[in-house]
């Protein structure tokens, strides 16, 4: 069996860890971060797409009896006040003006001028033109790290029950949508040194002073760490892969390791591909999966868990149409081949069992192949994540799906499916025939999984006219972001014909 992970093609580094696992949804991750950060002796470094000063880390029963503040900025400041040796560094994407109405204003002032001098916040604007910094990771004392899709910010918290309504799922006093995401934790080993090197490189490139991170006096604070709600992985080595036009921290040429990672994993799949992603608009990954579905070799069950619809109008324009095109291509490729393709969204649990009026928002970025390979990180299956934005994924792999690591990957996948179904007995679903079983449950609405409707009739009509891959919001050509064709499938004449019901286009005479 060929190994998926290969250096330097699809990984940056691979190194030892002593423990690892998954934390599913914000309730488990935020609580784990809150508790672990209190044990920090020397430093905490945090890199993210977004931070909010008032992000609430503990809620409900978890917050009762808390001895420190439970909102992010006050909590970090209290840690510094309690420990005079502690230093905390936050590195956030210097977001584009288009996000200004959605973001907290004057963050740099709030983080740097209302807190301890040992708490430092820095915006990172050193990214590719039209790109963003999307990596999300935390390292505490060089001993414990968190990495995945979750930022410590508003509108991200939810628990695995995804109940609607949930009085605890509130940001800035207002209820927000049910929200699903996945984060990992990593304990000990050499891998955390690579994360620290990445953070230091980006920090200095963004204009920060060179960091001197002091070693803690104890090297065993997190030796037996296993947070509440963890889904452990029986692994001793973990690989990291990047998307980075600047190649930090190695300063090599543009890194597309994540794109190669997804492509190679799909191409080598023998029986199962399981994917959760916020968006699937990548032309390149879509083409790889289409090619695999057209092959008669090793019939697959392919499970995609996506969002029902884009979060905002701008995201629908940016990636919604491209995703509809990818879904249409995948369904066409799988038809009549013997491969089983299931594309789903998931809904929250309601109090009276009535059909929910909205879906759970999928923000996770997870892929499992044959229960021998798992990757999780910040990268969506979008063109941007494959080449333009900075991204960071971790991966684990085994040659034998029946060994301890393979079984732990299977348990992680089963745990995710069980959550989406709202059914604890989902572990009984076999990988062979998985799509058939999930389709049956979704059609009967026996649980919370639903069959994804895309492409809808409206989407099909627009796709006859517009080539979404030529829109500028999710560029596939990261070298220059130049488009070789018109966004209109057949030119202005075809667009006019569609809009006018077949009338001749005006000639200007």
Short mmCIF file of C-alpha atoms in Angstrom, two decimals:
data_model
loop_
_atom_site.label_atom_id
_atom_site.label_comp_id
_atom_site.label_asym_id
_atom_site.label_seq_id
_atom_site.Cartn_x
_atom_site.Cartn_y
_atom_site.Cartn_z
CA UNK A 1 0.00 0.00 0.00
CA UNK A 2 1.60 3.27 -1.13
CA UNK A 3 2.12 5.93 1.50
CA UNK A 4 0.06 9.10 1.02
CA UNK A 5 2.35 11.41 3.01
CA UNK A 6 5.46 12.25 0.99
CA UNK A 7 8.08 14.91 1.57
CA UNK A 8 8.48 17.46 0.09
CA UNK A 9 5.50 17.03 -2.22
CA UNK A 10 2.67 17.19 0.31
CA UNK A 11 4.20 17.79 3.72
CA UNK A 12 6.46 20.39 5.30
CA UNK A 13 7.65 18.36 8.28
CA UNK A 14 6.85 15.18 10.15
CA UNK A 15 7.89 14.72 13.76
CA UNK A 16 7.12 13.05 17.06
CA UNK A 17 4.32 13.84 19.49
CA UNK A 18 3.51 12.05 22.73
CA UNK A 19 -0.28 12.46 22.58
CA UNK A 20 -2.82 13.75 20.08
CA UNK A 21 -6.54 13.84 19.48
CA UNK A 22 -9.56 15.81 18.32
CA UNK A 23 -11.80 18.29 20.10
CA UNK A 24 -15.13 18.57 18.33
CA UNK A 25 -16.98 21.90 18.47
CA UNK A 26 -16.25 25.08 20.37
CA UNK A 27 -17.55 23.96 23.76
CA UNK A 28 -14.84 21.31 24.13
CA UNK A 29 -12.05 23.35 22.52
CA UNK A 30 -12.72 26.61 24.35
CA UNK A 31 -12.90 24.79 27.68
CA UNK A 32 -9.69 22.89 26.91
CA UNK A 33 -7.86 26.10 26.01
CA UNK A 34 -9.16 27.90 29.11
CA UNK A 35 -8.03 25.13 31.43
CA UNK A 36 -4.66 24.51 29.75
CA UNK A 37 -3.75 28.19 29.54
CA UNK A 38 -3.98 28.44 33.33
CA UNK A 39 -1.03 26.04 33.57
CA UNK A 40 1.15 28.17 31.27
CA UNK A 41 4.41 29.09 32.98
CA UNK A 42 6.42 30.97 30.35
CA UNK A 43 4.45 31.78 27.20
CA UNK A 44 1.35 31.32 25.07
CA UNK A 45 1.47 32.07 21.34
CA UNK A 46 -1.74 32.32 19.32
CA UNK A 47 -2.10 32.69 15.54
CA UNK A 48 -5.53 33.14 13.98
CA UNK A 49 -7.74 34.52 11.27
CA UNK A 50 -9.77 36.38 13.89
CA UNK A 51 -9.72 37.11 17.63
CA UNK A 52 -12.42 38.92 19.60
CA UNK A 53 -11.79 40.49 23.00
CA UNK A 54 -15.21 39.44 24.29
CA UNK A 55 -15.24 35.86 22.96
CA UNK A 56 -16.76 33.82 25.78
CA UNK A 57 -14.70 30.71 26.56
CA UNK A 58 -16.85 29.14 29.30
CA UNK A 59 -20.63 29.05 29.44
CA UNK A 60 -23.37 27.58 31.58
CA UNK A 61 -22.24 25.05 34.17
CA UNK A 62 -18.64 25.30 32.95
CA UNK A 63 -18.53 28.97 33.90
CA UNK A 64 -19.97 28.48 37.37
CA UNK A 65 -17.28 28.84 39.96
CA UNK A 66 -14.62 30.01 37.49
CA UNK A 67 -11.93 31.89 39.40
CA UNK A 68 -10.76 33.90 36.38
CA UNK A 69 -12.72 35.93 33.79
CA UNK A 70 -14.28 33.83 31.04
CA UNK A 71 -13.97 36.27 28.10
CA UNK A 72 -10.79 36.11 26.04
CA UNK A 73 -9.05 39.43 26.67
CA UNK A 74 -9.86 39.65 30.37
CA UNK A 75 -8.82 36.03 30.81
CA UNK A 76 -5.44 36.49 29.12
CA UNK A 77 -4.80 39.69 31.06
CA UNK A 78 -5.67 37.92 34.32
CA UNK A 79 -3.15 35.18 33.50
CA UNK A 80 -0.44 37.81 33.11
CA UNK A 81 -1.46 39.49 36.39
CA UNK A 82 -1.30 36.16 38.21
CA UNK A 83 2.03 35.07 36.71
CA UNK A 84 4.67 37.82 36.37
CA UNK A 85 6.84 35.61 34.14
CA UNK A 86 4.13 34.85 31.59
CA UNK A 87 4.21 36.40 28.11
CA UNK A 88 1.37 36.13 25.62
CA UNK A 89 1.59 36.90 21.89
CA UNK A 90 -1.39 37.07 19.50
CA UNK A 91 -0.90 37.25 15.72
CA UNK A 92 -4.01 38.01 13.68
CA UNK A 93 -4.71 38.53 10.00
CA UNK A 94 -4.87 42.23 9.17
CA UNK A 95 -8.26 41.79 7.57
CA UNK A 96 -9.48 43.41 4.38
CA UNK A 97 -11.79 46.41 4.55
CA UNK A 98 -14.65 44.28 3.18
CA UNK A 99 -14.80 42.59 6.62
CA UNK A 100 -14.74 45.83 8.61
CA UNK A 101 -18.45 45.85 9.39
CA UNK A 102 -18.25 42.28 10.68
CA UNK A 103 -15.16 42.71 12.88
CA UNK A 104 -14.46 44.27 16.24
CA UNK A 105 -12.98 47.75 15.82
CA UNK A 106 -9.76 49.06 17.40
CA UNK A 107 -8.58 45.60 18.38
CA UNK A 108 -4.91 46.51 18.50
CA UNK A 109 -5.72 49.32 20.92
CA UNK A 110 -7.83 47.08 23.13
CA UNK A 111 -5.34 44.23 23.27
CA UNK A 112 -2.19 46.34 23.68
CA UNK A 113 -3.23 49.41 25.68
CA UNK A 114 -5.79 48.04 28.15
CA UNK A 115 -3.78 45.03 29.33
CA UNK A 116 -0.46 43.94 30.78
CA UNK A 117 2.66 45.01 28.90
CA UNK A 118 3.47 41.30 28.66
CA UNK A 119 0.45 40.71 26.42
CA UNK A 120 1.18 41.74 22.83
CA UNK A 121 -1.18 41.77 19.84
CA UNK A 122 0.02 42.21 16.26
CA UNK A 123 -1.81 42.40 12.94
CA UNK A 124 -0.10 40.47 10.14
CA UNK A 125 -0.49 42.17 6.77
CA UNK A 126 2.36 40.32 5.07
CA UNK A 127 0.25 38.09 2.90
CA UNK A 128 -0.13 37.59 -0.83
CA UNK A 129 -2.06 40.16 -2.81
CA UNK A 130 -5.79 39.42 -2.39
CA UNK A 131 -4.95 36.70 0.15
CA UNK A 132 -5.41 36.26 3.89
CA UNK A 133 -3.73 34.60 6.85
CA UNK A 134 -5.98 31.68 7.74
CA UNK A 135 -3.74 29.50 9.93
CA UNK A 136 -5.19 28.80 13.40
CA UNK A 137 -2.93 27.40 16.10
CA UNK A 138 -1.88 27.86 19.72
CA UNK A 139 1.27 26.69 21.54
CA UNK A 140 1.64 26.73 25.33
CA UNK A 141 5.16 26.50 26.81
CA UNK A 142 6.34 24.40 23.87
CA UNK A 143 4.49 21.44 25.41
CA UNK A 144 0.88 21.64 24.21
CA UNK A 145 -0.61 22.86 20.93
CA UNK A 146 -4.08 23.28 19.46
CA UNK A 147 -4.54 23.38 15.66
CA UNK A 148 -7.53 23.21 13.36
CA UNK A 149 -10.44 25.24 12.06
CA UNK A 150 -11.52 27.15 15.18
CA UNK A 151 -10.65 30.74 16.07
CA UNK A 152 -11.11 32.23 19.54
CA UNK A 153 -13.77 34.66 18.41
CA UNK A 154 -17.49 35.38 18.45
CA UNK A 155 -20.13 33.26 16.71
CA UNK A 156 -18.04 30.06 16.89
CA UNK A 157 -19.24 28.44 20.12
CA UNK A 158 -21.58 25.46 20.15
CA UNK A 159 -21.72 22.03 21.76
CA UNK A 160 -22.06 18.65 20.09
CA UNK A 161 -25.82 18.53 20.69
CA UNK A 162 -26.43 21.47 18.31
CA UNK A 163 -29.78 22.25 19.91
CA UNK A 164 -31.86 25.04 18.46
CA UNK A 165 -32.59 27.17 20.34
CA UNK A 166 -29.73 27.04 22.83
CA UNK A 167 -29.64 29.96 25.33
CA UNK A 168 -25.87 29.53 25.71
CA UNK A 169 -25.16 29.98 21.99
CA UNK A 170 -24.96 33.75 22.15
CA UNK A 171 -22.38 36.30 21.00
CA UNK A 172 -22.54 39.93 22.11
CA UNK A 173 -26.00 39.33 23.52
CA UNK A 174 -27.49 37.96 20.32
CA UNK A 175 -28.21 34.31 19.44
CA UNK A 176 -26.17 32.90 16.59
CA UNK A 177 -26.55 29.89 14.32
CA UNK A 178 -25.69 26.28 15.29
CA UNK A 179 -22.01 25.86 14.46
CA UNK A 180 -19.81 22.79 13.90
CA UNK A 181 -16.01 22.71 13.82
CA UNK A 182 -13.07 20.50 14.77
CA UNK A 183 -9.77 21.29 16.48
CA UNK A 184 -6.84 19.03 17.35
CA UNK A 185 -4.56 18.91 20.36
CA UNK A 186 -0.91 17.85 20.27
CA UNK A 187 1.25 17.10 23.31
CA UNK A 188 5.06 17.08 23.50
CA UNK A 189 7.54 15.95 20.90
CA UNK A 190 9.56 17.78 18.27
CA UNK A 191 6.56 18.83 16.17
CA UNK A 192 5.68 21.71 18.48
CA UNK A 193 9.09 23.25 17.79
CA UNK A 194 8.13 23.51 14.13
CA UNK A 195 4.95 25.41 15.05
CA UNK A 196 6.98 27.77 17.21
CA UNK A 197 9.41 28.39 14.34
CA UNK A 198 6.48 29.18 12.03
CA UNK A 199 5.01 31.63 14.52
CA UNK A 200 8.36 33.38 15.10
CA UNK A 201 8.95 33.75 11.36
CA UNK A 202 5.52 35.23 10.73
CA UNK A 203 5.77 37.48 13.79
CA UNK A 204 9.03 39.06 12.66
CA UNK A 205 7.87 39.32 9.04
CA UNK A 206 4.80 41.22 10.30
CA UNK A 207 7.04 43.75 12.03
CA UNK A 208 7.27 42.28 15.50
CA UNK A 209 10.45 42.24 17.56
CA UNK A 210 12.33 38.91 17.50
CA UNK A 211 10.75 36.62 20.08
CA UNK A 212 12.72 35.10 22.93
CA UNK A 213 10.55 32.35 24.41
CA UNK A 214 11.89 31.09 27.71
CA UNK A 215 11.70 27.41 28.50
CA UNK A 216 9.42 26.56 31.44
CA UNK A 217 11.02 25.07 34.53
CA UNK A 218 8.88 21.92 34.21
CA UNK A 219 8.77 19.86 31.04
CA UNK A 220 6.02 17.51 32.20
CA UNK A 221 3.09 19.83 32.90
CA UNK A 222 1.00 18.27 30.13
CA UNK A 223 2.61 14.80 30.08
CA UNK A 224 -0.70 13.03 30.78
CA UNK A 225 -2.91 15.60 29.13
CA UNK A 226 -6.26 14.45 27.77
CA UNK A 227 -8.96 17.14 27.79
CA UNK A 228 -12.59 16.56 28.56
CA UNK A 229 -14.53 15.41 25.49
CA UNK A 230 -11.37 14.40 23.62
CA UNK A 231 -11.40 11.90 20.76
CA UNK A 232 -7.86 10.47 21.16
CA UNK A 233 -5.69 9.37 18.24
CA UNK A 234 -3.21 6.53 18.84
CA UNK A 235 -0.35 8.27 17.08
CA UNK A 236 3.30 9.02 17.78
CA UNK A 237 4.15 11.04 14.66
CA UNK A 238 2.25 13.83 12.97
CA UNK A 239 2.86 15.66 9.67
CA UNK A 240 2.25 19.34 8.95
CA UNK A 241 1.35 20.71 5.51
CA UNK A 242 1.07 24.31 4.35
CA UNK A 243 -0.42 26.61 1.83
CA UNK A 244 1.81 29.67 1.81
CA UNK A 245 2.82 31.90 -1.11
CA UNK A 246 5.80 33.06 0.99
CA UNK A 247 6.85 29.62 2.22
CA UNK A 248 7.16 30.51 5.91
CA UNK A 249 9.12 29.56 7.94
CA UNK A 250 11.49 27.91 5.47
CA UNK A 251 11.23 30.85 3.05
CA UNK A 252 11.13 28.41 0.16
CA UNK A 253 9.10 29.01 -2.95
CA UNK A 254 5.31 29.08 -2.85
CA UNK A 255 4.01 26.09 -0.85
CA UNK A 256 1.04 24.09 -2.13
CA UNK A 257 1.53 21.10 0.12
CA UNK A 258 -2.11 21.06 1.28
CA UNK A 259 -3.41 20.92 -2.30
CA UNK A 260 -1.06 18.05 -3.13
CA UNK A 261 -2.06 16.33 0.11
CA UNK A 262 -5.78 16.33 -0.71
CA UNK A 263 -5.11 15.31 -4.31
CA UNK A 264 -2.85 12.40 -3.36
CA UNK A 265 -5.17 11.13 -0.64
CA UNK A 266 -8.18 11.08 -2.98
CA UNK A 267 -6.21 9.45 -5.81
CA UNK A 268 -5.07 6.61 -3.52
CA UNK A 269 -8.45 5.95 -1.88
CA UNK A 270 -9.53 2.29 -2.05
CA UNK A 271 -12.92 2.23 -0.36
CA UNK A 272 -13.84 5.41 1.52
CA UNK A 273 -13.41 9.19 1.31
CA UNK A 274 -15.04 11.19 4.09
CA UNK A 275 -14.89 15.00 3.90
CA UNK A 276 -16.22 17.85 6.00
CA UNK A 277 -15.56 21.30 4.58
CA UNK A 278 -17.03 24.76 4.81
CA UNK A 279 -16.85 25.10 1.02
CA UNK A 280 -15.96 22.84 -1.89
CA UNK A 281 -15.18 25.19 -4.77
CA UNK A 282 -11.65 24.08 -5.67
CA UNK A 283 -11.40 23.44 -9.39
CA UNK A 284 -8.27 21.32 -8.89
CA UNK A 285 -9.53 19.07 -6.07
CA UNK A 286 -12.90 18.77 -7.76
CA UNK A 287 -11.18 17.53 -10.92
CA UNK A 288 -9.16 14.95 -8.96
CA UNK A 289 -12.28 13.58 -7.31
CA UNK A 290 -14.17 13.56 -10.63
CA UNK A 291 -11.34 11.55 -12.20
CA UNK A 292 -11.37 9.09 -9.31
CA UNK A 293 -15.14 8.66 -9.58
CA UNK A 294 -14.87 7.97 -13.29
CA UNK A 295 -12.39 5.18 -12.65
CA UNK A 296 -13.71 1.64 -12.34
CA UNK A 297 -10.89 0.70 -9.99
CA UNK A 298 -11.77 0.10 -6.30
CA UNK A 299 -15.37 1.29 -5.96
CA UNK A 300 -15.67 4.03 -3.35
CA UNK A 301 -18.11 5.39 -0.82
CA UNK A 302 -17.61 9.17 -0.92
CA UNK A 303 -19.28 11.20 1.84
CA UNK A 304 -19.26 15.00 1.71
CA UNK A 305 -20.72 17.07 4.57
CA UNK A 306 -21.12 20.68 3.45
CA UNK A 307 -23.11 23.77 4.31
CA UNK A 308 -26.66 24.02 3.12
CA UNK A 309 -25.89 27.51 1.85
CA UNK A 310 -23.29 30.22 2.16
CA UNK A 311 -23.12 32.22 5.38
CA UNK A 312 -23.44 35.60 3.67
CA UNK A 313 -24.39 37.00 0.26
CA UNK A 314 -20.77 37.87 -0.52
CA UNK A 315 -19.72 34.27 0.21
CA UNK A 316 -22.51 32.95 -2.00
CA UNK A 317 -21.17 35.08 -4.83
CA UNK A 318 -17.57 34.28 -3.98
CA UNK A 319 -17.77 30.50 -3.67
CA UNK A 320 -21.39 29.34 -3.66
CA UNK A 321 -21.75 29.14 -7.43
CA UNK A 322 -18.36 27.47 -7.84
CA UNK A 323 -19.38 24.87 -5.26
CA UNK A 324 -22.63 24.23 -7.13
CA UNK A 325 -20.58 23.60 -10.30
CA UNK A 326 -18.26 21.18 -8.45
CA UNK A 327 -21.24 19.30 -6.97
CA UNK A 328 -22.89 19.02 -10.39
CA UNK A 329 -19.67 17.65 -11.89
CA UNK A 330 -19.24 15.13 -9.07
CA UNK A 331 -22.79 13.82 -9.36
CA UNK A 332 -22.46 13.51 -13.11
CA UNK A 333 -19.13 11.66 -12.78
CA UNK A 334 -20.49 9.16 -10.22
CA UNK A 335 -23.67 8.34 -12.13
CA UNK A 336 -23.74 4.75 -13.36
CA UNK A 337 -20.20 3.92 -12.21
CA UNK A 338 -20.88 1.83 -9.12
CA UNK A 339 -19.23 4.43 -6.91
CA UNK A 340 -21.57 5.75 -4.20
CA UNK A 341 -21.54 9.51 -3.69
CA UNK A 342 -23.41 11.07 -0.78
CA UNK A 343 -23.52 14.86 -0.36
CA UNK A 344 -25.19 16.10 2.79
CA UNK A 345 -25.88 18.97 5.12
CA UNK A 346 -26.96 18.66 8.74
CA UNK A 347 -29.65 20.35 10.83
CA UNK A 348 -29.81 21.11 14.56
CA UNK A 349 -31.93 19.30 17.14
CA UNK A 350 -35.21 21.06 17.91
CA UNK A 351 -37.15 20.97 21.16
CA UNK A 352 -40.33 19.47 19.76
CA UNK A 353 -38.83 17.35 17.00
CA UNK A 354 -40.16 19.66 14.29
CA UNK A 355 -38.14 20.12 11.12
CA UNK A 356 -35.60 22.91 11.81
CA UNK A 357 -35.87 26.08 9.78
CA UNK A 358 -32.08 26.39 9.38
CA UNK A 359 -29.05 24.16 9.04
CA UNK A 360 -26.06 23.69 11.31
CA UNK A 361 -23.18 25.69 9.90
CA UNK A 362 -20.27 23.47 8.88
CA UNK A 363 -16.94 25.22 9.47
CA UNK A 364 -14.73 22.13 9.89
CA UNK A 365 -11.99 21.03 7.49
CA UNK A 366 -11.53 17.26 7.81
CA UNK A 367 -10.70 14.42 5.44
CA UNK A 368 -10.51 10.70 6.23
CA UNK A 369 -9.43 8.14 3.62
CA UNK A 370 -9.92 4.40 4.16
CA UNK A 371 -9.64 4.91 7.93
CA UNK A 372 -5.86 4.88 7.47
CA UNK A 373 -5.37 8.60 6.82
CA UNK A 374 -6.79 11.68 8.54
CA UNK A 375 -6.08 15.35 7.96
CA UNK A 376 -7.51 18.31 9.84
CA UNK A 377 -6.64 21.97 9.73
CA UNK A 378 -7.57 25.41 8.47
CA UNK A 379 -7.80 24.67 4.73
CA UNK A 380 -11.19 24.56 3.04
CA UNK A 381 -11.56 22.91 -0.34
CA UNK A 382 -11.50 26.27 -2.11
CA UNK A 383 -9.17 27.68 -4.71
CA UNK A 384 -7.95 30.24 -2.17
CA UNK A 385 -7.02 27.60 0.40
CA UNK A 386 -5.13 25.58 -2.18
CA UNK A 387 -2.79 28.36 -3.28
CA UNK A 388 -3.43 31.92 -2.11
CA UNK A 389 -4.19 32.10 1.62
CA UNK A 390 -1.87 30.79 4.33
CA UNK A 391 -3.18 27.48 5.65
CA UNK A 392 -1.95 24.78 8.00
CA UNK A 393 -3.09 21.15 8.25
CA UNK A 394 -1.91 18.25 10.34
CA UNK A 395 -2.12 14.66 9.10
CA UNK A 396 -1.69 11.16 10.50
CA UNK A 397 -1.36 7.94 8.52
CA UNK A 398 -0.99 4.22 9.05
CA UNK A 399 -0.33 1.32 6.67
CA UNK A 400 -2.88 -0.86 8.48
CA UNK A 401 -6.43 0.39 9.13
CA UNK A 402 -6.81 -2.40 11.69
CA UNK A 403 -3.96 -1.26 13.95
CA UNK A 404 -4.40 1.07 16.92
CA UNK A 405 -4.06 4.27 14.87
CA UNK A 406 -6.41 3.01 12.15
CA UNK A 407 -9.02 2.07 14.72
CA UNK A 408 -8.73 5.48 16.39
CA UNK A 409 -9.18 7.22 13.02
CA UNK A 410 -12.28 5.08 12.44
CA UNK A 411 -13.64 6.03 15.86
CA UNK A 412 -13.06 9.71 15.10
CA UNK A 413 -14.91 9.44 11.78
CA UNK A 414 -17.75 7.50 13.40
CA UNK A 415 -17.99 10.10 16.16
CA UNK A 416 -18.39 12.86 13.57
CA UNK A 417 -21.04 10.95 11.61
CA UNK A 418 -22.89 10.17 14.84
CA UNK A 419 -22.97 13.86 15.69
CA UNK A 420 -24.33 14.80 12.27
CA UNK A 421 -26.99 12.11 12.51
CA UNK A 422 -27.79 12.83 16.14
CA UNK A 423 -27.58 9.04 16.57
CA UNK A 424 -25.14 7.40 19.01
CA UNK A 425 -25.47 4.04 17.20
CA UNK A 426 -23.84 5.40 14.03
CA UNK A 427 -20.77 3.31 14.86
CA UNK A 428 -22.71 0.35 13.52
CA UNK A 429 -22.59 1.79 10.00
CA UNK A 430 -20.02 -0.06 7.91
CA UNK A 431 -17.75 1.74 5.47
CA UNK A 432 -19.02 -0.53 2.72
CA UNK A 433 -22.48 0.70 1.85
CA UNK A 434 -22.08 3.77 4.04
CA UNK A 435 -23.59 6.13 1.48
CA UNK A 436 -26.56 3.83 0.92
CA UNK A 437 -27.23 3.75 4.66
CA UNK A 438 -26.79 7.51 5.06
CA UNK A 439 -29.00 8.24 2.04
CA UNK A 440 -31.75 6.09 3.54
CA UNK A 441 -31.54 7.84 6.91
CA UNK A 442 -31.43 11.28 5.27
CA UNK A 443 -34.41 10.58 3.01
CA UNK A 444 -36.44 9.31 5.97
CA UNK A 445 -35.20 12.22 8.09
CA UNK A 446 -34.28 9.65 10.69
CA UNK A 447 -31.76 11.88 12.37
CA UNK A 448 -30.30 15.24 11.45
CA UNK A 449 -28.58 14.49 8.15
CA UNK A 450 -30.18 15.78 4.93
CA UNK A 451 -29.32 15.27 1.26
CA UNK A 452 -27.79 18.41 -0.19
CA UNK A 453 -30.03 20.00 -2.86
CA UNK A 454 -27.30 21.70 -4.88
CA UNK A 455 -27.19 22.45 -7.71
CA UNK A 456 -30.69 23.90 -7.50
CA UNK A 457 -32.65 24.94 -10.57
CA UNK A 458 -31.67 28.57 -9.97
CA UNK A 459 -28.01 27.59 -9.68
CA UNK A 460 -28.21 25.54 -12.87
CA UNK A 461 -29.71 28.49 -14.72
CA UNK A 462 -26.91 30.81 -13.59
CA UNK A 463 -24.25 28.21 -14.37
CA UNK A 464 -25.47 28.08 -17.97
CA UNK A 465 -24.38 31.69 -18.25
CA UNK A 466 -21.63 32.30 -15.68
CA UNK A 467 -18.35 30.41 -15.29
CA UNK A 468 -17.89 30.75 -11.50
CA UNK A 469 -14.22 29.79 -11.70
CA UNK A 470 -13.59 33.05 -13.54
CA UNK A 471 -15.03 35.19 -10.77
CA UNK A 472 -12.29 37.09 -8.89
CA UNK A 473 -13.31 36.19 -5.33
CA UNK A 474 -11.90 32.64 -5.14
CA UNK A 475 -9.08 32.76 -7.70
CA UNK A 476 -7.59 29.54 -8.98
CA UNK A 477 -4.72 31.29 -10.77
CA UNK A 478 -2.63 32.31 -7.79
CA UNK A 479 0.37 33.32 -9.84
CA UNK A 480 -1.22 36.49 -11.10
CA UNK A 481 -4.97 36.23 -10.47
CA UNK A 482 -5.52 36.88 -14.16
CA UNK A 483 -8.42 35.26 -15.92
CA UNK A 484 -7.93 33.98 -19.41
CA UNK A 485 -11.61 33.93 -20.31
CA UNK A 486 -14.73 35.94 -19.81
CA UNK A 487 -16.84 35.09 -16.79
CA UNK A 488 -19.66 34.44 -19.25
CA UNK A 489 -19.75 30.86 -20.51
CA UNK A 490 -20.55 31.79 -24.11
CA UNK A 491 -19.78 35.49 -24.14
CA UNK A 492 -22.11 38.50 -23.98
CA UNK A 493 -24.34 37.08 -26.72
CA UNK A 494 -25.08 33.95 -24.69
CA UNK A 495 -25.75 36.06 -21.62
CA UNK A 496 -28.22 38.27 -23.50
CA UNK A 497 -29.95 35.25 -25.00
CA UNK A 498 -30.45 33.76 -21.57
CA UNK A 499 -31.77 36.98 -20.05
CA UNK A 500 -34.02 37.82 -22.98
CA UNK A 501 -35.45 34.37 -23.51
CA UNK A 502 -33.77 33.87 -26.89
CA UNK A 503 -34.08 37.30 -28.46
CA UNK A 504 -31.22 38.56 -30.59
CA UNK A 505 -28.62 40.61 -28.80
CA UNK A 506 -28.67 44.33 -29.61
CA UNK A 507 -26.11 45.28 -32.22
CA UNK A 508 -25.81 48.96 -31.30
CA UNK A 509 -27.11 50.03 -34.71
#
